[in-house]
Amino acid sequence: MNMTFKWNWGTGIILVYSSFVLFMLGMVYLCTQQHFDLETPDYYEQELKFQQVIDGKQNEQNLGKATSVVIDKAIVTVTIPMDASDGEGKVTFYRPDNALYDVSLLLHGANSVSLPIEKLKAGMYKVKVSWKHAGKPYYSEQELNVP
């Protein structure tokens, strides 16, 4: 008994359609396995408060001095351009590619905060500094490359 498979246009359509369905199922699986981080867990809530960030940047520019971020030996020091905050200051070392490497520190009424460099993984960070002084909000954002 000799069986031969006959190729015709119906067989071609079935193969093309089946291949497309398998490809799409594979893509759906890969897309569901993709890991992504939002900038913050409450991203949309923060977006509504963005006007405060704009005002804080403007207030810092009006000071005439900028926030400094300095790596000296094995210590990163962030200094705000005034004597002290009202105790509501926060410094965040934000790592855009992985939220697990983010580090946040409070100013506690001081004008600077220091962090040992070994607490930060090598790579690029955004240093976000926000504080209040005399009831006025201030904000600064700078990039820091950790070797």
XYZ file of N, CA, C and O in Angstrom:
588
model
N 0.822 -1.171 0.000
C 0.000 0.000 0.000
C 0.876 1.248 0.000
O 1.652 1.441 0.913
N 0.778 2.034 -0.981
C 1.593 3.226 -1.166
C 0.725 4.458 -0.909
O -0.163 4.768 -1.670
N 1.035 5.162 0.225
C 0.277 6.376 0.544
C 1.081 7.593 0.125
O 2.229 7.726 0.499
N 0.491 8.432 -0.599
C 1.146 9.695 -0.961
C 0.295 10.837 -0.429
O -0.925 10.773 -0.400
N 0.997 11.835 0.014
C 0.311 13.019 0.543
C 0.192 14.028 -0.577
O 1.180 14.385 -1.222
N -0.994 14.493 -0.796
C -1.254 15.403 -1.888
C -1.288 16.845 -1.375
O -2.052 17.185 -0.486
N -0.393 17.681 -1.896
C -0.373 19.100 -1.547
C -1.300 19.850 -2.484
O -1.192 19.771 -3.690
N -2.201 20.619 -1.874
C -3.049 21.489 -2.667
C -3.223 22.798 -1.917
O -2.673 22.992 -0.841
N -3.997 23.697 -2.433
C -4.126 25.018 -1.814
C -4.778 24.938 -0.444
O -4.458 25.725 0.446
N -5.654 24.007 -0.184
C -6.290 23.850 1.129
C -5.281 23.452 2.194
O -5.295 23.946 3.326
N -4.373 22.543 1.837
C -3.326 22.117 2.770
C -2.410 23.293 3.101
O -2.030 23.494 4.254
N -2.068 24.096 2.122
C -1.209 25.267 2.349
C -1.850 26.277 3.274
O -1.200 26.837 4.171
N -3.148 26.523 3.100
C -3.859 27.476 3.956
C -3.879 26.982 5.394
O -3.628 27.750 6.338
N -4.159 25.705 5.589
C -4.176 25.124 6.940
C -2.799 25.243 7.590
O -2.693 25.613 8.772
N -1.729 24.965 6.879
C -0.375 25.061 7.444
C -0.020 26.508 7.799
O 0.543 26.769 8.862
N -0.331 27.444 6.932
C -0.032 28.850 7.207
C -0.831 29.335 8.414
O -0.288 29.978 9.322
N -2.108 29.015 8.468
C -2.959 29.438 9.579
C -2.480 28.814 10.898
O -2.377 29.492 11.917
N -2.171 27.523 10.875
C -1.684 26.832 12.082
C -0.356 27.419 12.556
O -0.147 27.609 13.759
N 0.536 27.729 11.624
C 1.828 28.334 11.987
C 1.615 29.704 12.632
O 2.260 30.040 13.633
N 0.703 30.492 12.084
C 0.413 31.806 12.633
C -0.150 31.697 14.051
O 0.264 32.439 14.955
N -1.071 30.780 14.278
C -1.662 30.590 15.600
C -0.593 30.175 16.601
O -0.536 30.694 17.727
N 0.276 29.249 16.231
C 1.352 28.822 17.135
C 2.304 29.973 17.438
O 2.747 30.143 18.578
N 2.634 30.781 16.431
C 3.504 31.937 16.636
C 2.859 32.925 17.607
O 3.514 33.418 18.534
N 1.583 33.220 17.428
C 0.890 34.167 18.310
C 0.802 33.638 19.745
O 0.984 34.388 20.705
N 0.535 32.356 19.913
C 0.504 31.772 21.252
C 1.876 31.872 21.919
O 1.984 32.162 23.117
N 2.922 31.648 21.155
C 4.287 31.800 21.686
C 4.574 33.228 22.104
O 5.183 33.474 23.153
N 4.134 34.195 21.301
C 4.359 35.600 21.639
C 3.576 36.009 22.886
O 4.083 36.754 23.724
N 2.355 35.525 23.024
C 1.561 35.823 24.220
C 2.257 35.266 25.453
O 2.362 35.938 26.483
N 2.788 34.057 25.358
C 3.508 33.466 26.485
C 4.732 34.300 26.846
O 4.966 34.615 28.020
N 5.528 34.692 25.857
C 6.723 35.497 26.122
C 6.368 36.851 26.739
O 7.052 37.333 27.639
N 5.297 37.459 26.269
C 4.889 38.766 26.801
C 4.431 38.678 28.257
O 4.659 39.600 29.033
N 3.790 37.583 28.620
C 3.349 37.446 30.006
C 4.505 37.140 30.945
O 4.385 37.325 32.150
N 5.633 36.694 30.428
C 6.801 36.394 31.247
C 7.710 37.615 31.438
O 8.642 37.568 32.224
N 7.447 38.697 30.722
C 8.268 39.909 30.800
C 8.090 40.595 32.143
O 6.977 40.817 32.583
N 9.206 40.957 32.797
C 9.173 41.658 34.084
C 9.416 43.143 33.841
O 10.313 43.515 33.108
N 8.618 43.992 34.469
C 8.827 45.438 34.347
C 8.486 46.104 35.674
O 7.668 45.611 36.441
N 9.162 47.215 35.933
C 8.927 48.001 37.139
C 8.400 49.359 36.734
O 8.909 49.977 35.800
N 7.409 49.840 37.456
C 7.005 51.232 37.303
C 8.015 52.079 38.068
O 8.748 51.578 38.924
N 8.071 53.340 37.770
C 9.020 54.207 38.472
C 8.761 54.174 39.971
O 9.681 54.147 40.766
N 7.515 54.194 40.347
C 7.124 54.030 41.745
C 5.870 53.159 41.762
O 5.116 53.137 40.790
N 5.621 52.454 42.861
C 4.409 51.629 42.913
C 3.124 52.453 42.787
O 2.135 51.982 42.257
N 3.162 53.692 43.261
C 1.992 54.573 43.157
C 2.228 55.641 42.087
O 2.037 56.832 42.305
N 2.611 55.181 40.914
C 3.003 56.058 39.810
C 1.917 57.072 39.465
O 2.188 58.262 39.292
N 0.673 56.653 39.363
C -0.394 57.553 38.936
C -0.705 58.600 40.001
O -1.008 59.744 39.685
N -0.619 58.215 41.263
C -0.812 59.169 42.351
C 0.298 60.226 42.336
O 0.044 61.409 42.527
N 1.533 59.781 42.088
C 2.656 60.717 42.019
C 2.509 61.665 40.826
O 2.918 62.819 40.894
N 1.955 61.170 39.733
C 1.770 62.003 38.545
C 0.826 63.170 38.842
O 1.009 64.273 38.343
N -0.169 62.934 39.677
C -1.099 64.000 40.038
C -0.429 65.069 40.902
O -0.859 66.224 40.908
N 0.630 64.703 41.613
C 1.345 65.648 42.478
C 2.552 66.273 41.773
O 3.391 66.893 42.413
N 2.664 66.102 40.463
C 3.857 66.544 39.744
C 4.047 68.053 39.786
O 5.172 68.543 39.692
N 2.970 68.815 39.950
C 3.100 70.272 40.037
C 3.961 70.667 41.232
O 4.714 71.630 41.170
N 3.902 69.894 42.323
C 4.750 70.169 43.488
C 6.225 69.986 43.134
O 7.080 70.724 43.624
N 6.531 68.997 42.285
C 7.915 68.786 41.845
C 8.382 69.969 41.010
O 9.493 70.476 41.187
N 7.533 70.437 40.113
C 7.884 71.594 39.279
C 8.134 72.820 40.154
O 9.118 73.548 39.964
N 7.252 73.052 41.138
C 7.431 74.185 42.048
C 8.712 74.035 42.862
O 9.436 75.014 43.083
N 9.009 72.818 43.316
C 10.223 72.574 44.091
C 11.480 72.832 43.285
O 12.454 73.400 43.788
N 11.479 72.439 42.008
C 12.639 72.719 41.136
C 12.820 74.229 40.955
O 13.949 74.726 40.984
N 11.716 74.928 40.755
C 11.788 76.379 40.589
C 12.297 77.046 41.860
O 13.127 77.953 41.800
N 11.835 76.587 43.015
C 12.298 77.155 44.289
C 13.791 76.918 44.473
O 14.507 77.794 44.972
N 14.289 75.743 44.077
C 15.725 75.481 44.213
C 16.526 76.372 43.268
O 17.574 76.897 43.633
N 16.030 76.570 42.053
C 16.724 77.456 41.109
C 16.765 78.886 41.634
O 17.749 79.597 41.428
N 15.719 79.307 42.325
C 15.672 80.661 42.872
C 16.677 80.863 44.002
O 17.014 82.004 44.334
N 17.155 79.776 44.607
C 18.165 79.896 45.670
C 19.501 80.392 45.131
O 20.268 81.017 45.853
N 19.789 80.086 43.872
C 21.071 80.485 43.295
C 22.178 79.477 43.546
O 23.281 79.612 43.026
N 21.934 78.454 44.343
C 22.900 77.397 44.613
C 22.235 76.069 44.276
O 21.021 75.932 44.393
N 23.043 75.098 43.882
C 22.494 73.794 43.515
C 22.823 72.754 44.582
O 23.786 72.890 45.333
N 22.018 71.741 44.635
C 22.289 70.598 45.500
C 23.523 69.886 44.963
O 23.667 69.711 43.755
N 24.425 69.487 45.857
C 25.643 68.820 45.394
C 25.620 67.347 45.756
O 25.180 66.957 46.830
N 26.080 66.541 44.817
C 26.237 65.093 45.008
C 27.693 64.790 44.707
O 28.154 64.955 43.580
N 28.443 64.362 45.735
C 29.883 64.175 45.601
C 30.272 62.772 46.057
O 29.833 62.312 47.111
N 31.106 62.102 45.247
C 31.704 60.833 45.664
C 33.123 61.144 46.118
O 33.944 61.607 45.322
N 33.393 60.936 47.388
C 34.721 61.186 47.946
C 35.203 59.893 48.594
O 34.643 59.457 49.595
N 36.232 59.304 48.003
C 36.765 58.008 48.445
C 35.667 56.962 48.388
O 35.233 56.584 47.328
N 35.163 56.506 49.493
C 34.158 55.439 49.499
C 32.825 55.920 50.053
O 32.014 55.125 50.506
N 32.573 57.233 49.991
C 31.348 57.795 50.560
C 30.692 58.738 49.554
O 31.368 59.553 48.926
N 29.382 58.605 49.402
C 28.599 59.536 48.588
C 27.937 60.514 49.546
O 27.257 60.105 50.484
N 28.150 61.814 49.311
C 27.565 62.850 50.167
C 26.647 63.727 49.330
O 27.041 64.234 48.283
N 25.419 63.900 49.813
C 24.441 64.778 49.173
C 24.216 65.948 50.122
O 23.885 65.759 51.285
N 24.415 67.177 49.608
C 24.276 68.378 50.427
C 23.272 69.314 49.783
O 23.398 69.651 48.604
N 22.271 69.744 50.566
C 21.305 70.716 50.052
C 21.858 72.118 50.273
O 22.635 72.343 51.198
N 21.474 73.079 49.430
C 22.079 74.415 49.483
C 21.488 75.349 50.530
O 21.269 76.516 50.267
N 21.222 74.863 51.712
C 20.790 75.724 52.807
C 21.226 75.089 54.116
O 21.705 73.964 54.139
N 21.065 75.802 55.216
C 21.570 75.325 56.493
C 20.924 74.029 56.954
O 21.581 73.158 57.478
N 19.620 73.903 56.788
C 18.939 72.688 57.228
C 17.554 72.626 56.611
O 17.013 73.617 56.151
N 16.982 71.431 56.617
C 15.597 71.274 56.182
C 14.713 71.336 57.421
O 15.197 71.358 58.544
N 13.429 71.374 57.222
C 12.493 71.396 58.346
C 12.201 69.990 58.875
O 11.196 69.773 59.516
N 13.059 69.047 58.586
C 12.865 67.685 59.065
C 12.064 66.813 58.132
O 11.814 65.664 58.427
N 11.664 67.333 56.978
C 10.874 66.569 56.036
C 11.667 66.211 54.785
O 11.084 65.874 53.772
N 12.970 66.268 54.838
C 13.783 66.012 53.659
C 13.980 64.534 53.373
O 14.010 63.705 54.278
N 14.108 64.221 52.077
C 14.305 62.834 51.674
C 15.254 62.789 50.487
O 15.133 63.590 49.553
N 16.198 61.852 50.519
C 17.131 61.631 49.419
C 16.888 60.215 48.918
O 16.924 59.261 49.694
N 16.649 60.089 47.612
C 16.417 58.776 47.018
C 17.430 58.543 45.915
O 17.563 59.356 45.006
N 18.151 57.449 46.020
C 19.041 57.002 44.957
C 18.208 56.033 44.121
O 18.022 54.874 44.499
N 17.708 56.512 42.995
C 16.782 55.757 42.163
C 17.537 55.090 41.020
O 18.220 55.745 40.252
N 17.412 53.780 40.924
C 18.068 53.012 39.859
C 17.013 52.680 38.798
O 16.111 51.885 39.044
N 17.065 53.308 37.612
C 16.011 53.126 36.611
C 15.830 51.689 36.120
O 14.725 51.301 35.782
N 16.893 50.903 36.092
C 16.767 49.565 35.512
C 16.340 48.490 36.503
O 15.956 47.397 36.091
N 16.388 48.765 37.816
C 16.003 47.735 38.777
C 15.621 48.393 40.105
O 16.463 48.959 40.794
N 14.358 48.276 40.469
C 13.858 48.911 41.693
C 14.456 48.299 42.954
O 14.435 48.925 44.016
N 15.008 47.102 42.864
C 15.606 46.463 44.041
C 16.858 47.194 44.520
O 17.264 47.044 45.663
N 17.479 47.979 43.650
C 18.713 48.694 44.009
C 18.452 50.109 44.508
O 19.399 50.841 44.795
N 17.199 50.534 44.598
C 16.879 51.877 45.097
C 17.213 51.989 46.581
O 17.027 51.039 47.336
N 17.711 53.171 46.982
C 18.029 53.439 48.388
C 17.432 54.794 48.746
O 17.609 55.768 48.018
N 16.721 54.859 49.884
C 16.140 56.122 50.351
C 16.672 56.457 51.736
O 16.803 55.574 52.580
N 16.980 57.731 51.943
C 17.473 58.217 53.226
C 16.710 59.480 53.607
O 16.283 60.240 52.741
N 16.561 59.713 54.903
C 15.911 60.927 55.388
C 16.966 61.935 55.817
O 18.029 61.566 56.328
N 16.669 63.222 55.643
C 17.615 64.266 56.033
C 17.582 64.553 57.530
O 18.556 65.021 58.090
N 16.494 64.326 58.223
C 16.365 64.529 59.673
C 16.801 65.928 60.115
O 17.559 66.086 61.074
N 16.391 66.957 59.404
C 16.688 68.326 59.807
C 18.106 68.780 59.484
O 18.476 69.891 59.809
N 18.903 67.936 58.853
C 20.277 68.302 58.496
C 20.304 68.820 57.060
O 19.311 68.754 56.339
N 21.476 69.330 56.640
C 21.583 69.784 55.262
C 22.393 68.814 54.407
O 22.621 69.071 53.237
N 22.834 67.692 54.981
C 23.560 66.706 54.180
C 23.319 65.310 54.723
O 22.944 65.121 55.875
N 23.558 64.355 53.842
C 23.450 62.952 54.211
C 24.560 62.201 53.475
O 24.912 62.548 52.354
N 25.132 61.204 54.141
C 26.226 60.427 53.553
C 25.839 58.957 53.495
O 25.109 58.456 54.353
N 26.368 58.275 52.491
C 26.079 56.865 52.284
C 27.351 56.178 51.815
O 28.009 56.659 50.882
N 27.732 55.056 52.452
C 28.892 54.305 51.948
C 28.618 53.816 50.525
O 27.523 53.347 50.228
N 29.602 53.930 49.659
C 29.414 53.597 48.247
C 29.121 52.121 48.027
O 28.486 51.750 47.047
N 29.542 51.251 48.962
C 29.273 49.821 48.788
C 27.793 49.471 48.932
O 27.363 48.384 48.578
N 26.983 50.413 49.431
C 25.530 50.194 49.518
C 24.861 50.343 48.150
O 23.714 49.972 47.975
N 25.595 50.916 47.186
C 25.069 51.130 45.839
C 25.775 50.202 44.862
O 26.990 50.055 44.906
N 25.019 49.580 43.985
C 25.590 48.745 42.929
C 26.156 49.652 41.844
O 25.713 50.777 41.654
N 27.156 49.168 41.129
C 27.753 49.950 40.045
C 26.704 50.222 38.969
O 25.914 49.352 38.623
N 26.699 51.452 38.479
C 25.754 51.828 37.430
C 25.234 53.236 37.619
O 25.718 54.001 38.450
N 24.209 53.583 36.847
C 23.661 54.926 36.861
C 22.477 55.021 37.825
O 21.602 54.159 37.838
N 22.487 56.066 38.632
C 21.402 56.373 39.563
C 20.905 57.782 39.297
O 21.679 58.644 38.858
N 19.643 58.014 39.589
C 19.117 59.378 39.645
C 18.990 59.704 41.124
O 18.325 58.991 41.869
N 19.647 60.764 41.548
C 19.571 61.182 42.941
C 18.464 62.227 43.037
O 18.575 63.333 42.502
N 17.372 61.852 43.703
C 16.215 62.736 43.849
C 16.191 63.248 45.284
O 16.135 62.463 46.221
N 16.262 64.568 45.427
C 16.297 65.184 46.749
C 15.086 66.103 46.880
O 14.871 66.983 46.051
N 14.305 65.883 47.918
C 13.177 66.770 48.188
C 13.210 67.148 49.659
O 13.519 66.323 50.518
N 12.923 68.419 49.931
C 12.919 68.899 51.316
C 12.045 70.136 51.412
O 11.640 70.703 50.409
N 11.748 70.502 52.642
C 10.985 71.729 52.903
C 11.807 72.618 53.821
O 12.497 72.135 54.714
N 11.717 73.899 53.594
C 12.373 74.883 54.450
C 11.431 76.070 54.556
O 11.012 76.624 53.536
N 11.090 76.426 55.777
C 10.149 77.517 56.051
C 8.822 77.282 55.325
O 8.225 78.214 54.776
N 8.417 76.016 55.263
C 7.147 75.663 54.637
C 7.150 75.638 53.125
O 6.143 75.355 52.502
N 8.302 75.924 52.510
C 8.412 75.971 51.058
C 9.042 74.673 50.552
O 10.073 74.246 51.073
N 8.449 74.023 49.531
C 9.036 72.778 49.028
C 10.192 73.041 48.058
O 10.176 74.012 47.300
N 11.198 72.162 48.108
C 12.349 72.229 47.207
C 12.579 70.838 46.640
O 12.299 69.834 47.296
N 13.116 70.799 45.410
C 13.352 69.510 44.756
C 14.546 69.637 43.831
O 14.717 70.644 43.141
N 15.352 68.576 43.818
C 16.495 68.527 42.923
C 16.648 67.104 42.415
O 16.360 66.148 43.133
N 17.117 66.978 41.179
C 17.347 65.666 40.597
C 18.629 65.714 39.787
O 18.796 66.578 38.938
N 19.546 64.783 40.084
C 20.824 64.721 39.374
C 21.159 63.277 39.077
O 20.701 62.367 39.746
N 21.996 63.087 38.055
C 22.457 61.744 37.743
C 23.773 61.473 38.463
O 24.598 62.369 38.621
N 23.960 60.228 38.870
C 25.180 59.807 39.553
C 25.607 58.474 38.948
O 24.821 57.534 38.881
N 26.854 58.400 38.499
C 27.391 57.154 37.985
C 28.315 56.554 39.033
O 29.338 57.141 39.372
N 27.917 55.385 39.547
C 28.702 54.708 40.575
C 29.661 53.749 39.866
O 29.222 52.901 39.099
N 30.960 53.906 40.131
C 31.942 53.020 39.466
C 31.923 51.601 40.010
O 31.468 51.299 41.052
